Coordinates of C-alpha atoms and ligand atoms in Angstrom, one line a residue:
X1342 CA -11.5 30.8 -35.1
X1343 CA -8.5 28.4 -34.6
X1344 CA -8.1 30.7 -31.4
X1345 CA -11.0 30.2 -30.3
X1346 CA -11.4 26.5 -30.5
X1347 CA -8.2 26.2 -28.7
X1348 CA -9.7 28.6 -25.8
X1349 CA -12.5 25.8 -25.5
X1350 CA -10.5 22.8 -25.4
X1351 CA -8.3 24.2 -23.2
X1352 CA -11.3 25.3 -21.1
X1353 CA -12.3 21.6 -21.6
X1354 CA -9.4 20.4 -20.0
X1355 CA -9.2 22.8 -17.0
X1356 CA -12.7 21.5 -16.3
X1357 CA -11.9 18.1 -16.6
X1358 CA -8.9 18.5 -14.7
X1359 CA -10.8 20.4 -12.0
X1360 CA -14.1 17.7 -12.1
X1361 CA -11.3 14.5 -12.0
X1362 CA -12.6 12.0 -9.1
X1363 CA -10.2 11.7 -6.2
X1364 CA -8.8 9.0 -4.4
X1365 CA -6.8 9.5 -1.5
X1366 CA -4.7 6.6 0.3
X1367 CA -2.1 5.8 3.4
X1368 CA -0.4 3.7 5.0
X1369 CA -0.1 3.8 8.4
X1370 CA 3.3 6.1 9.8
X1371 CA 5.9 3.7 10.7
X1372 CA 7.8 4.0 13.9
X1373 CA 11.6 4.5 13.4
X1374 CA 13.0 2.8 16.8
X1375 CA 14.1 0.2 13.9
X1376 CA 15.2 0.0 10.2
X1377 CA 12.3 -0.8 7.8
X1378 CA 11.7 -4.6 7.2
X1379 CA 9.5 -7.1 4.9
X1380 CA 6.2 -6.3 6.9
X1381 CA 6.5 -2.3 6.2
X1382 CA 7.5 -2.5 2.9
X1383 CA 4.5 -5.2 2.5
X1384 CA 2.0 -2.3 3.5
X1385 CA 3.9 0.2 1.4
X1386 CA 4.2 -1.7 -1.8
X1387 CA 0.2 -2.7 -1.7
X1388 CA -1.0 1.2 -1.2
X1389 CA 1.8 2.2 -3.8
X1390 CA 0.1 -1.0 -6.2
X1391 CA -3.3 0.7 -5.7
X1392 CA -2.3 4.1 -6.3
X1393 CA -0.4 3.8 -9.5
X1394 CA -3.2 1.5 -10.3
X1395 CA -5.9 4.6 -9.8
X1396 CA -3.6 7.3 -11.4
X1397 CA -3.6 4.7 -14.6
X1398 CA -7.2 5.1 -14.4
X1399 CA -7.1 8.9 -14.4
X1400 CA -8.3 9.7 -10.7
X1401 CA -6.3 12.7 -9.2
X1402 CA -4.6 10.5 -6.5
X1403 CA -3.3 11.5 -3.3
X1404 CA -0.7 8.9 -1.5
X1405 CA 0.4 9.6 1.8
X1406 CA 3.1 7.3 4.1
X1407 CA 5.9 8.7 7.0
X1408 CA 6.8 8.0 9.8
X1409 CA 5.5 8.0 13.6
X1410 CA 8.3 9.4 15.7
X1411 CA 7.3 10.3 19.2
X1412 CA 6.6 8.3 22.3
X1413 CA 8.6 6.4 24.5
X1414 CA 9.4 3.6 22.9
X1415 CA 11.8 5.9 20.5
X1416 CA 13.0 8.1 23.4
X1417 CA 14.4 4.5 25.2
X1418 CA 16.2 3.5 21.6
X1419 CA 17.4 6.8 21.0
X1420 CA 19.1 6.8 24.6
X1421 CA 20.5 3.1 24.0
X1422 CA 22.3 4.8 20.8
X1423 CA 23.5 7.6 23.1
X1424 CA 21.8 9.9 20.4
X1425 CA 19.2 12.8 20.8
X1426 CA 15.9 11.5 19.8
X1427 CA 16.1 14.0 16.9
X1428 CA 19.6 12.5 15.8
X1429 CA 18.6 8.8 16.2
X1430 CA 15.2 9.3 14.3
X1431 CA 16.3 11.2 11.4
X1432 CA 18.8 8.4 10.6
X1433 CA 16.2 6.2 11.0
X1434 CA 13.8 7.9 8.7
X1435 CA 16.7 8.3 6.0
X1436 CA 16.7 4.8 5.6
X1437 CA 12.9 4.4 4.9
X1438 CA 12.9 7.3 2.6
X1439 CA 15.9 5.1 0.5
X1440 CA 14.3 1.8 0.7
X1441 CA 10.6 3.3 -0.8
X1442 CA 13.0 4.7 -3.4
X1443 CA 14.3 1.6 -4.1
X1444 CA 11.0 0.2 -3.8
X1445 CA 10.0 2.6 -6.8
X1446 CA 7.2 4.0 -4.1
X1447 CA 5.6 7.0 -5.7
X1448 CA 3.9 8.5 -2.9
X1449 CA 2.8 12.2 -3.3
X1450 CA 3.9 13.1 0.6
X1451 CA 6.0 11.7 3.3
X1452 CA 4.8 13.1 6.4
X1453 CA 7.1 13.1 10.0
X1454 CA 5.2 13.3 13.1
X1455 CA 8.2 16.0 14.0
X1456 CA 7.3 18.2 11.1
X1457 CA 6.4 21.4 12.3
X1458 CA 3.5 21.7 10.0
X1459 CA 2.3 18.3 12.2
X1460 CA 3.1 19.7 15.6
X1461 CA 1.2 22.6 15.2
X1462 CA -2.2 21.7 14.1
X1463 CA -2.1 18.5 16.3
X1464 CA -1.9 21.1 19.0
X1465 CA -4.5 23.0 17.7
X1466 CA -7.2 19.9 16.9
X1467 CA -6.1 18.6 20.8
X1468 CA -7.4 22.1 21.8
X1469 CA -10.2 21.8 19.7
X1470 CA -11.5 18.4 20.8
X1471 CA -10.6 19.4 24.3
X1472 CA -13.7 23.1 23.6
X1473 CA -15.6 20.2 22.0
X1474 CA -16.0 18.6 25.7
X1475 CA -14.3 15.3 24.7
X1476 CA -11.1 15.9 27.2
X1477 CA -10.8 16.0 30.6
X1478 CA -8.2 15.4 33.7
X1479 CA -8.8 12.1 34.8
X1480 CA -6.5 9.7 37.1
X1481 CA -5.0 6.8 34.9
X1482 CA -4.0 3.7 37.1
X1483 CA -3.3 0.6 34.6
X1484 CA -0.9 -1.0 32.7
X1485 CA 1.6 0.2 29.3
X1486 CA 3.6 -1.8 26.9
X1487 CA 6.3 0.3 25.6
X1488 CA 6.5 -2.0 22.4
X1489 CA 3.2 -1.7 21.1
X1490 CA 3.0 1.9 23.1
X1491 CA -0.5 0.7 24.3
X1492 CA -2.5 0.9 27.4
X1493 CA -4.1 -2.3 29.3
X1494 CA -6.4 -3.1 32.1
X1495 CA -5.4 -5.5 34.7
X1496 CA -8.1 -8.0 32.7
X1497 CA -7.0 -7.8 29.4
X1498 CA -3.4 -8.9 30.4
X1499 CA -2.7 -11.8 29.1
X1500 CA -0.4 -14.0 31.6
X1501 CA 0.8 -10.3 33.2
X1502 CA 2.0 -9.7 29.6
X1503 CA 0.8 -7.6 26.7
X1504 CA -2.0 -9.3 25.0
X1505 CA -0.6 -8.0 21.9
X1506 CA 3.0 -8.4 21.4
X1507 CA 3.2 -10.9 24.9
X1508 CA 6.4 -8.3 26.1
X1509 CA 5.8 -7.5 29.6
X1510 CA 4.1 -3.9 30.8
X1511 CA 4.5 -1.5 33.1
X1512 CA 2.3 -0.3 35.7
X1513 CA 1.3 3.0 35.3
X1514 CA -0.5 5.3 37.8
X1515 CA -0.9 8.8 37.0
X1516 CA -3.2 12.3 36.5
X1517 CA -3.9 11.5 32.9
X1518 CA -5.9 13.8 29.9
X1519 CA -8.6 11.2 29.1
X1520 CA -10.7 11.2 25.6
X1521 CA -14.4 10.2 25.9
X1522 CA -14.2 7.2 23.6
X1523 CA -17.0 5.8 25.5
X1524 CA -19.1 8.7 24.4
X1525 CA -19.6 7.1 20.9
X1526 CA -20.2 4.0 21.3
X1527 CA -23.7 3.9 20.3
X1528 CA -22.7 6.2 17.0
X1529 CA -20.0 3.9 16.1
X1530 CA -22.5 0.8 16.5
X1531 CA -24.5 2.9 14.3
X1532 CA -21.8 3.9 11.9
X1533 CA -21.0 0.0 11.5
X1534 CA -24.4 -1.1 10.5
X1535 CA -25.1 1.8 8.0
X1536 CA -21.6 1.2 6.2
X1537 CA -21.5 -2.5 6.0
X1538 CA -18.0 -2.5 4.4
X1539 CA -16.1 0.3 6.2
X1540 CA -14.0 -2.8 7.6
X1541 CA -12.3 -4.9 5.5
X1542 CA -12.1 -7.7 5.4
X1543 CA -15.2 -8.0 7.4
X1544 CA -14.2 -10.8 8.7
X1545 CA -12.0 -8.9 11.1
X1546 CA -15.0 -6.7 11.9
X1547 CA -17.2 -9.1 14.6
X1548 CA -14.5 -9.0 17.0
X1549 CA -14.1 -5.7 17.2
X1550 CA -17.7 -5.3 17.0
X1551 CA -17.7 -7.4 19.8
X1552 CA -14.9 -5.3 21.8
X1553 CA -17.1 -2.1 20.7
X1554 CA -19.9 -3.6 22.8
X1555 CA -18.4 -4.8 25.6
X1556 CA -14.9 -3.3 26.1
X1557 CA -15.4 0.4 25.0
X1558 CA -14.1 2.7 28.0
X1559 CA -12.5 6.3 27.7
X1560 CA -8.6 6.3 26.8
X1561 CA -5.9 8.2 28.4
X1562 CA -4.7 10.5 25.8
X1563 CA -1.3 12.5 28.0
X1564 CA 1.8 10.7 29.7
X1565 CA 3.4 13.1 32.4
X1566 CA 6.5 10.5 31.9
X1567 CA 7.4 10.9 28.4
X1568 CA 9.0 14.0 27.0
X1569 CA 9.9 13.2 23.6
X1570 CA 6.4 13.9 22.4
X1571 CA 3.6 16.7 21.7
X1572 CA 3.0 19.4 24.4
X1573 CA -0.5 19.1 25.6
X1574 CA -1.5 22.6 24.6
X1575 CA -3.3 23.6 27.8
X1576 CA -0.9 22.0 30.0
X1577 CA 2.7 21.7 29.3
X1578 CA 3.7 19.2 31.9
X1579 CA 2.1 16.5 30.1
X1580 CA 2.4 15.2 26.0
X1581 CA 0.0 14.0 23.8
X1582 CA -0.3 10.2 23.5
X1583 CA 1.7 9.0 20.4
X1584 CA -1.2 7.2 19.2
X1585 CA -3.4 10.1 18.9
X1586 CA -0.2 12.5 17.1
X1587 CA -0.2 9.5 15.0
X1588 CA -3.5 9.3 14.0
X1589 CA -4.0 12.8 13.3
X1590 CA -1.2 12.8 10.1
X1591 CA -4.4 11.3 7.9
X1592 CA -5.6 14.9 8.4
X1593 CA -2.5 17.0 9.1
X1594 CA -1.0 15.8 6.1
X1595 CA -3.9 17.6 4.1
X1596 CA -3.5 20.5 5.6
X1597 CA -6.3 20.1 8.2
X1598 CA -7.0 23.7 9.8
X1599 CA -4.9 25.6 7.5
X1600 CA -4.8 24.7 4.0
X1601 CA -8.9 23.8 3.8
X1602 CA -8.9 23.6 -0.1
X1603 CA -6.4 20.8 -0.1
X1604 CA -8.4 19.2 2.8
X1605 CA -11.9 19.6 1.2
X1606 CA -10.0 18.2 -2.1
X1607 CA -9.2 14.9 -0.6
X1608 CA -10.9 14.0 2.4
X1609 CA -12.1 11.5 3.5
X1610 CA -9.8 9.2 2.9
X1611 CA -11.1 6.4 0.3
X1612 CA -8.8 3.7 2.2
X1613 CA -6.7 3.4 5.2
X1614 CA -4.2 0.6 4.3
X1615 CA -2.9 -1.3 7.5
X1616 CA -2.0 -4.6 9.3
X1617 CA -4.0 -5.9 11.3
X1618 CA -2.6 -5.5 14.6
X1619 CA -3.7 -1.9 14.7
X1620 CA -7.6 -2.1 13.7
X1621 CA -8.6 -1.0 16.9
X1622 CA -7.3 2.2 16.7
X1623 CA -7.9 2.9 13.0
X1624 CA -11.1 1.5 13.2
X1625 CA -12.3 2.3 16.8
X1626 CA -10.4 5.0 17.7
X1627 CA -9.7 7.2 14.8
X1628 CA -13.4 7.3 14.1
X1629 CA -14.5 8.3 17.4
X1630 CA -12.0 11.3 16.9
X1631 CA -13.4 12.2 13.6
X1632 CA -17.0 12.2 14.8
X1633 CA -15.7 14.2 18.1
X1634 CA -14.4 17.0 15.3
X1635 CA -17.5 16.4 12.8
X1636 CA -15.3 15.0 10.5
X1637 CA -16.4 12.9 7.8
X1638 CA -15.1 9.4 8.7
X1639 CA -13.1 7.9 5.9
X1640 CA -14.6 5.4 3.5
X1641 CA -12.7 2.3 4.4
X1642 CA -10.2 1.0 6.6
X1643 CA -8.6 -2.6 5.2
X1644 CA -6.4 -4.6 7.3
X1645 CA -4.4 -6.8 6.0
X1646 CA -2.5 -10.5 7.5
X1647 CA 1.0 -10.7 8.7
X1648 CA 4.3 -12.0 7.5
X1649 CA 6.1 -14.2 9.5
X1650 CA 9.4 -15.0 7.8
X1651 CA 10.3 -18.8 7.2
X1652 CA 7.7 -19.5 9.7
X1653 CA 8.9 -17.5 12.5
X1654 CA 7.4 -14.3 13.7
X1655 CA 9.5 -11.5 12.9
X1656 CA 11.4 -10.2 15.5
X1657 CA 14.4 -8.0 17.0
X1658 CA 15.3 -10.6 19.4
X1659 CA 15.0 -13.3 17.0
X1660 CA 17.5 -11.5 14.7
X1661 CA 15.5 -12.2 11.8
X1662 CA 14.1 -9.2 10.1
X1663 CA 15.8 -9.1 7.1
X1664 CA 16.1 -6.2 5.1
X1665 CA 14.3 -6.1 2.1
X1666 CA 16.9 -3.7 0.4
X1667 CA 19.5 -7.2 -0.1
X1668 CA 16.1 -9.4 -1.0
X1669 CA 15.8 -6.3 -4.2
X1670 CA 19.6 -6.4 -4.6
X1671 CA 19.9 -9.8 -5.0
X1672 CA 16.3 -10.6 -6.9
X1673 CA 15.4 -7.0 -8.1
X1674 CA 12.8 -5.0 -7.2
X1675 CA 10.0 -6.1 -9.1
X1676 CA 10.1 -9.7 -8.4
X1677 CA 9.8 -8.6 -4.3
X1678 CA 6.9 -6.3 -5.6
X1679 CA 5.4 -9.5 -7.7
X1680 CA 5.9 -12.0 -5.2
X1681 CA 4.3 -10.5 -1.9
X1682 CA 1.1 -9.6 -3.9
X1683 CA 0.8 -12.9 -5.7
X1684 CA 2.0 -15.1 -2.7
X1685 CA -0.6 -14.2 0.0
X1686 CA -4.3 -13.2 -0.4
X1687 CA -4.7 -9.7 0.7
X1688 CA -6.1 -10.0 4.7
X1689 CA -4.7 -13.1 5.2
X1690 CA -1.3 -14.3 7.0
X1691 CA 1.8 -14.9 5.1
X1692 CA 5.2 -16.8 5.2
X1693 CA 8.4 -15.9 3.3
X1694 CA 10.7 -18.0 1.9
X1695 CA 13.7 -17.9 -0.5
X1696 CA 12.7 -20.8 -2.0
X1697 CA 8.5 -19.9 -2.7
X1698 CA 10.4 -16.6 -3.9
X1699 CA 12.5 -18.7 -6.2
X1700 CA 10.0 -20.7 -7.9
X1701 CA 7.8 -17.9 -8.3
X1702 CA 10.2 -16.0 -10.2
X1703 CA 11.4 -19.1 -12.1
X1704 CA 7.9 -20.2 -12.6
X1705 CA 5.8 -17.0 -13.4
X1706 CA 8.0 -14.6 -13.9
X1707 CA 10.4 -16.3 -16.5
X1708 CA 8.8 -19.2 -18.0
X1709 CA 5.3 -17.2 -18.3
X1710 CA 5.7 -14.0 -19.1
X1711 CA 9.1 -13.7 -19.9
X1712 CA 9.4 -17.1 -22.4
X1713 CA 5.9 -15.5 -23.9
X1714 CA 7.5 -12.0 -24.5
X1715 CA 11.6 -13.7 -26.1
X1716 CA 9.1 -16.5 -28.0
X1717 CA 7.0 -13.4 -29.8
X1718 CA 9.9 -11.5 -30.6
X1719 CA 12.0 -13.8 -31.9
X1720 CA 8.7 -15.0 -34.2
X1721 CA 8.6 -11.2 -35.3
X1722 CA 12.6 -10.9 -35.9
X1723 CA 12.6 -14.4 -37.9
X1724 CA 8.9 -14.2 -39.9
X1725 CA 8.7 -9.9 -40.5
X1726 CA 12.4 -8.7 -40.1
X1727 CA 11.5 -7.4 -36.9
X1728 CA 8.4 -5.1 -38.4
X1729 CA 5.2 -6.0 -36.0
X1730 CA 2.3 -7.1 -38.2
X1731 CA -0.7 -5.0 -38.8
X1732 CA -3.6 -7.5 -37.8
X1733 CA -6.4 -8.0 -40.4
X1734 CA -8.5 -10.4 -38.3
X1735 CA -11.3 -9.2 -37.2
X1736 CA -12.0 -12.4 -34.5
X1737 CA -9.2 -12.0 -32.6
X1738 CA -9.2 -14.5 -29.7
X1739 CA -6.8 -12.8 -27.6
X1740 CA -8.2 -9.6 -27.9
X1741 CA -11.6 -10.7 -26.8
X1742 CA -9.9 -12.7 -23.6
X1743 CA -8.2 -9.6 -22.8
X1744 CA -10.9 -7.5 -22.5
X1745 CA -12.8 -10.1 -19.9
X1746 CA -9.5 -10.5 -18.3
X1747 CA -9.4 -6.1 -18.1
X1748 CA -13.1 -6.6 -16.6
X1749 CA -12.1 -9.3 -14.3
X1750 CA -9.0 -7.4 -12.9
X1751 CA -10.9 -4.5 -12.2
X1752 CA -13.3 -5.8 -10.5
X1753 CA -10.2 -7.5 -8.0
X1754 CA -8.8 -4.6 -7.4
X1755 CA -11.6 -2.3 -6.2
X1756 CA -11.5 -5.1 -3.6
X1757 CA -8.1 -5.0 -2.8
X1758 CA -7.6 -8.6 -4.3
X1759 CA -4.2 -8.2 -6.0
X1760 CA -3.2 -11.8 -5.7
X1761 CA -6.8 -12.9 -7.4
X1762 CA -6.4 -9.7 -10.2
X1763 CA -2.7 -11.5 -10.6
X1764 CA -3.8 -14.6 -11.3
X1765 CA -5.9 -13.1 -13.8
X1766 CA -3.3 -11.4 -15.4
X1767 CA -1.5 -15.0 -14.8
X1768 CA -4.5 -16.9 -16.6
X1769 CA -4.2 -14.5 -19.7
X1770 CA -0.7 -15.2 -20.0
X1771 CA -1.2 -18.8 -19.9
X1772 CA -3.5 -18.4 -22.6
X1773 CA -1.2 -16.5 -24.7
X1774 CA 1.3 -19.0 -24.5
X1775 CA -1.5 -21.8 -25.5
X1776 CA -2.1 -20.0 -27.9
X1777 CA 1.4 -20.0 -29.8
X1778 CA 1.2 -24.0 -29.3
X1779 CA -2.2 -24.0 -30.6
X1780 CA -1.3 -22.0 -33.8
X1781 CA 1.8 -23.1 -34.2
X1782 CA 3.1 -19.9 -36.3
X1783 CA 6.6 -22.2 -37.0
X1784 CA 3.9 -24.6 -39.6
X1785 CA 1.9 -21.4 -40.7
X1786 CA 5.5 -19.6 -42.0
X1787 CA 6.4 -23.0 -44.1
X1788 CA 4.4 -21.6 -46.9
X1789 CA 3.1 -18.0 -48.3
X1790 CA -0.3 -18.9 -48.5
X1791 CA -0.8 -18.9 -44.7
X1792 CA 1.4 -15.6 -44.3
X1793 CA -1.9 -13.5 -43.9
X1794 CA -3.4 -15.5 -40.8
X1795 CA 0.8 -16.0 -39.8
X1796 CA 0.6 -12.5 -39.6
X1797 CA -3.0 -12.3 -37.5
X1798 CA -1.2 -15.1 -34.6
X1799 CA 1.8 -12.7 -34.5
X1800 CA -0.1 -9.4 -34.5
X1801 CA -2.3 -10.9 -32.0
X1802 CA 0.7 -11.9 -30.0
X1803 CA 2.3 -8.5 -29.3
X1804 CA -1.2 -7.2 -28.7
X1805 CA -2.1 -8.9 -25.8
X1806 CA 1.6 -8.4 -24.6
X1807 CA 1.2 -5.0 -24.9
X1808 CA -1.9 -5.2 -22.8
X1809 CA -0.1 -7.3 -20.2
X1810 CA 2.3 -4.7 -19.8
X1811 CA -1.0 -2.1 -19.0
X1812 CA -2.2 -4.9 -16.6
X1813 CA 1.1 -5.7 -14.6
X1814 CA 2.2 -2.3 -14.5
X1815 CA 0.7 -1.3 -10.7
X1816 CA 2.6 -4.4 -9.7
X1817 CA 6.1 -4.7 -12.0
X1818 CA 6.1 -1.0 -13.5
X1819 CA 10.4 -1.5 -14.6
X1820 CA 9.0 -4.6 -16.1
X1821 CA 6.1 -3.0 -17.8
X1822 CA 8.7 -0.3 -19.4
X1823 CA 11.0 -3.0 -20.4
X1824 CA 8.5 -4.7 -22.2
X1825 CA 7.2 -1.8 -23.8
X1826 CA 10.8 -0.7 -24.9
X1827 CA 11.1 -3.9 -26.2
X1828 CA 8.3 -3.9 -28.4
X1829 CA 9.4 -0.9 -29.7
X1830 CA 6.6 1.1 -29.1
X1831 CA 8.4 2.7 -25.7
X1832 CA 10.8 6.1 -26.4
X1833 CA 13.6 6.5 -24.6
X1834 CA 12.0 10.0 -23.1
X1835 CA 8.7 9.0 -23.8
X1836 CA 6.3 7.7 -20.8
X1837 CA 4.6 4.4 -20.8
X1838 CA 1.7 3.9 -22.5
X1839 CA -1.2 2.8 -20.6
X1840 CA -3.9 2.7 -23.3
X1841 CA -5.3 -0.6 -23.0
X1842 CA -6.0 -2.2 -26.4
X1843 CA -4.6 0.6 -28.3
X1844 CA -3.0 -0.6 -31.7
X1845 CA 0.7 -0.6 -32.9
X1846 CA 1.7 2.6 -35.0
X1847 CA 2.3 0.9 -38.4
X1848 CA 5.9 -0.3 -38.8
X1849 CA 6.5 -0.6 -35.3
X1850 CA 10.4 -2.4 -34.9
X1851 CA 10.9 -4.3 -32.6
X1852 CA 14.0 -4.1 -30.2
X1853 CA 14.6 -8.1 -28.7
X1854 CA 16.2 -7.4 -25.3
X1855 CA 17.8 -9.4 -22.3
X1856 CA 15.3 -12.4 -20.8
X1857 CA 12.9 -10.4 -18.1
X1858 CA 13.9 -12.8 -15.9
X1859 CA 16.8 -14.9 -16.0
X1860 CA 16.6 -18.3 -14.8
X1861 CA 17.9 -18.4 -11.1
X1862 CA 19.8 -21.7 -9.8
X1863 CA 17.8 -22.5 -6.3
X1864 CA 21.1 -24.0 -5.2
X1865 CA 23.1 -21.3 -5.6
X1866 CA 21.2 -18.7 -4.4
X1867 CA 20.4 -20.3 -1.6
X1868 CA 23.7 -20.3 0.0
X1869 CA 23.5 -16.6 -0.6
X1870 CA 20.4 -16.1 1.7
Ligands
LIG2003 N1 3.2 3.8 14.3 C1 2.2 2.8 14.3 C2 1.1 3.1 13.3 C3 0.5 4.5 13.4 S1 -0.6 4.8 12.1 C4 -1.4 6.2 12.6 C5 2.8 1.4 14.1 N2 4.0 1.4 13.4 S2 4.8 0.1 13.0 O1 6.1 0.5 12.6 O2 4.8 -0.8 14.1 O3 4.2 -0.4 11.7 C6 3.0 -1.1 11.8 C7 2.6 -1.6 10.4 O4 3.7 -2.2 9.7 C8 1.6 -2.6 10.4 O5 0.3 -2.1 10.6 C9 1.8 -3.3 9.1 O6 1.2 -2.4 8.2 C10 3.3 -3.3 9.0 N3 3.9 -4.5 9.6 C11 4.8 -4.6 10.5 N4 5.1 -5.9 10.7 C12 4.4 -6.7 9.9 C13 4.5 -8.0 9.5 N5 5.3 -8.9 10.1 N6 3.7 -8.4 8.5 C14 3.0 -7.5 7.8 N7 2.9 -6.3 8.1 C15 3.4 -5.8 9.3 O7 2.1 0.5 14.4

């Protein structure tokens, strides 16, 4: 009988495991002409908040990033290195693999537009869009920016320079492969109207509504110029256009063509994370593909603002691109997480400084949550020998705020919101600490008849910590082990526990640690930036 029982559960699970809701998220594929900076990780570090986020709420998760290798703009910096574009690129892409180590970025794949796995089935969808009708040899006579790797008509030229990045093009004139965007622009008006929130934030979706319109012509999809690329399958002289390799990874990745299962598992996409410079083609572009392969299109595309970095744009020529590899050395890797999140809305534009990076973690990160955590521990080390107390009040204040504060953060986050569902976390933790002052536990342990409700203020203390530690975990997960180590309900070779409101095991001891995070002198650190 116990046999069989253990059959069913187990055939409970399998079912559970096989019916578990997917969610699958990228980031766009970085190009590797450069080392990674603040405005990459940026990207990284949201989709990576999101998807540890998701996995905490038991979705079978599927997080994709890599990196965009092909083109010209990578042939030119390989040649300045004296290096083959294979050599120059895989050192490049070794030093984005390290920092999204450092960066604690636990995506499930890292795709390479030179994978083989890539090559091959972009070849093979190329073919297939080309039977589909949606090709054809066409004469291209306009204007490129190498930067950006972007074509322009004479009228979008801003000033004879890219409207985009303002670098100056080149004139191009030659027997291109051409895709028939213009084909769908009535099914992408279409598409807009029936999925009112495929763009976020929709504020960024009038103007390209407006460019949809107005603007929408076929693209030139070959360059007969640039080697270091895709071989167009039916003609070899030419390869693909490194926007179109690029935007095929969201389906390469899964296996599009070959592996269906893993494709059918998690496609479409719930959310294509990326900044805003590059709507047009995930949001334009990459749809009109889709549609041309009768592909689902995927369920959102979010674009979010730009960093500029003490109010300057970041740049190569400006020499200003720091690395955020000696921002984590210097400030650790969860306050970098913590602060781009909590700084800047999500879709809007963003400055760095050392000095808003300071305060925050002086501000938030120590005094808030890390005062709240050493001021709770020490109570339970001074008032119960270090034993947390059971709680035997059945109002408990804290416990109700955070459940509304659980609700509240939820709700942020399936909108992207992380700075609003971090100042919700922020606004319980204030509380927290109001509510030590309003208690005052220090008058409450002057006498033994009060130890029963000193022991309800205490108990209710490390509960809501222990919730905090649930909450900030997408965003500080080091810091949400810490504290759980600390409050002694965190194994050495145990993982974290992401019960929300579960109770203590009776006689939990706590183990009072270092400060979270150490007060830093501005002054000082200052001269090391
Ligand atoms: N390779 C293309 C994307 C192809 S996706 C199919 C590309 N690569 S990129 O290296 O230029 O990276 C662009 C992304 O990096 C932006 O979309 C954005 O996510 C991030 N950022 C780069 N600079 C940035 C800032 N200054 N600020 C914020 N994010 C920015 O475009």
């Amino acid at each position: 009988c116990g046999k069989k029982n253990r059959c069913v559960i187990t055939l409970v699970k399998r079912i559970a495991i096989l019916n578990k809701r997917t969610f699958y998220l990228t980031t766009p594929i970085y190009y590797v002409n450069d080392a990674p900076h603040i405005g990459h990780s940026y990207t990284t570090i949201a989709a990576d908040v999101l998807a540890r986020y998701k996995r905490a709420k038991d979705l079978d998760v599927f997080f994709l990033t890599g990196t965009d290798e092909h083109g010209q703009k990578i042939q030119k910096a390989a040649q300045a290195c004296n290096k083959t574009p294979i050599e120059f690129v895989n050192g490049v892409v070794d030093k984005f693999k390290t920092l999204w180590n450092n960066l604690d970025i636990s995506n499930d794949d890292f795709i390479r537009t030179t994978d083989e796995r890539h090559c091959r089935r972009v070849e093979e969808i190329f073919q297939q869009i080309f039977e589909n009708g949606d090709i054809y040899l066409g004469e291209y006579e306009g204007w490129y920016c190498i930067p950006c790797e972007s074509f322009w008509i004479e009228s979008q030229l801003e000033e004879k320079k890219c409207p985009e990045c303002k670098r100056p093009v080149e004139k191009v004139k030659e027997k291109n492969y051409f895709f028939r965007l213009s084909k769908y622009q009535k099914s992408l008006l279409d598409y807009y109207e029936k999925h009112p929130h495929f763009i976020q934030p929709e504020s960024r979706k009038n103007e390209l509504l407006h460019r949809i319109k107005t603007q929408i012509e076929d693209i030139s999809i070959s360059r007969s110029a640039v080697e270091w690329g895709i071989q167009v399958p039916m003609d070899p002289t030419h390869t693909i256009y490194v926007w179109i390799d690029a935007l095929l990874n969201y389906i390469t990745a899964l296996g599009y063509n070959d592996d269906m299962q893993k494709f059918q598992k998690y496609w479409p996409a719930n959310v294509h994370i990326i900044g805003k410079e590059i709507l047009w083609f995930h949001g334009v572009i990459w749809p009109a593909i889709l549609m041309s392969l009768k592909i689902d299109l995927p369920c959102k595309v979010f674009a979010h603002g730009w960093w500029t970095i003490e109010g300057q744009k970041i740049s190569k020529s400006l020499g200003n691109a720091i690395d955020p590899t000696s921002i984590i050395q210097s400030y650790g890797t969860d306050a970098y997480r913590y602060f781009l999140l909590r700084e800047v809305p999500f879709g809007l534009d963003g400055n760095f400084s050392y000095n808003a990076l300071i305060h925050r973690i002086n501000s938030d990160l120590g005094n808030d949550l890390g005062n709240l955590l050493q001021r709770t521990l020490t109570m339970i080390e001074k008032y119960f020998q270090g034993v947390i107390p059971e709680i035997v009040d059945t109002d408990d204040e804290l416990k109700r705020l955070s459940k509304s504060t659980c609700d509240k953060v939820d709700a942020e986050m399936e909108e992207l919101q992380f700075s609003k569902a971090l100042e919700n976390i922020w606004a319980f933790i204030g509380h927290a600490n109001k509510f030590i002052e309003d208690k005052k536990p220090w008058v409450l342990a002057k006498t033994n008849t009060t130890r029963t409700q000193l022991a309800a203020v205490i108990g209710s203390l490390a509960g809501a910590i222990k919730d905090i530690s649930v909450f900030i975990y997408p965003f500080m997960p080091r810091t949400a082990v810490e504290i759980q180590q600390q409050l002694g309900i965190l194994e050495d070779n145990r993982s974290l526990c992401l019960e929300f409101q579960q109770g203590f095991k009776k006689d939990t001891v706590v183990r009072k640690g270092k400060p979270l995070f150490p007060k830093i002198d501005p002054l000082v650190l200052e001269n090391v930036s």
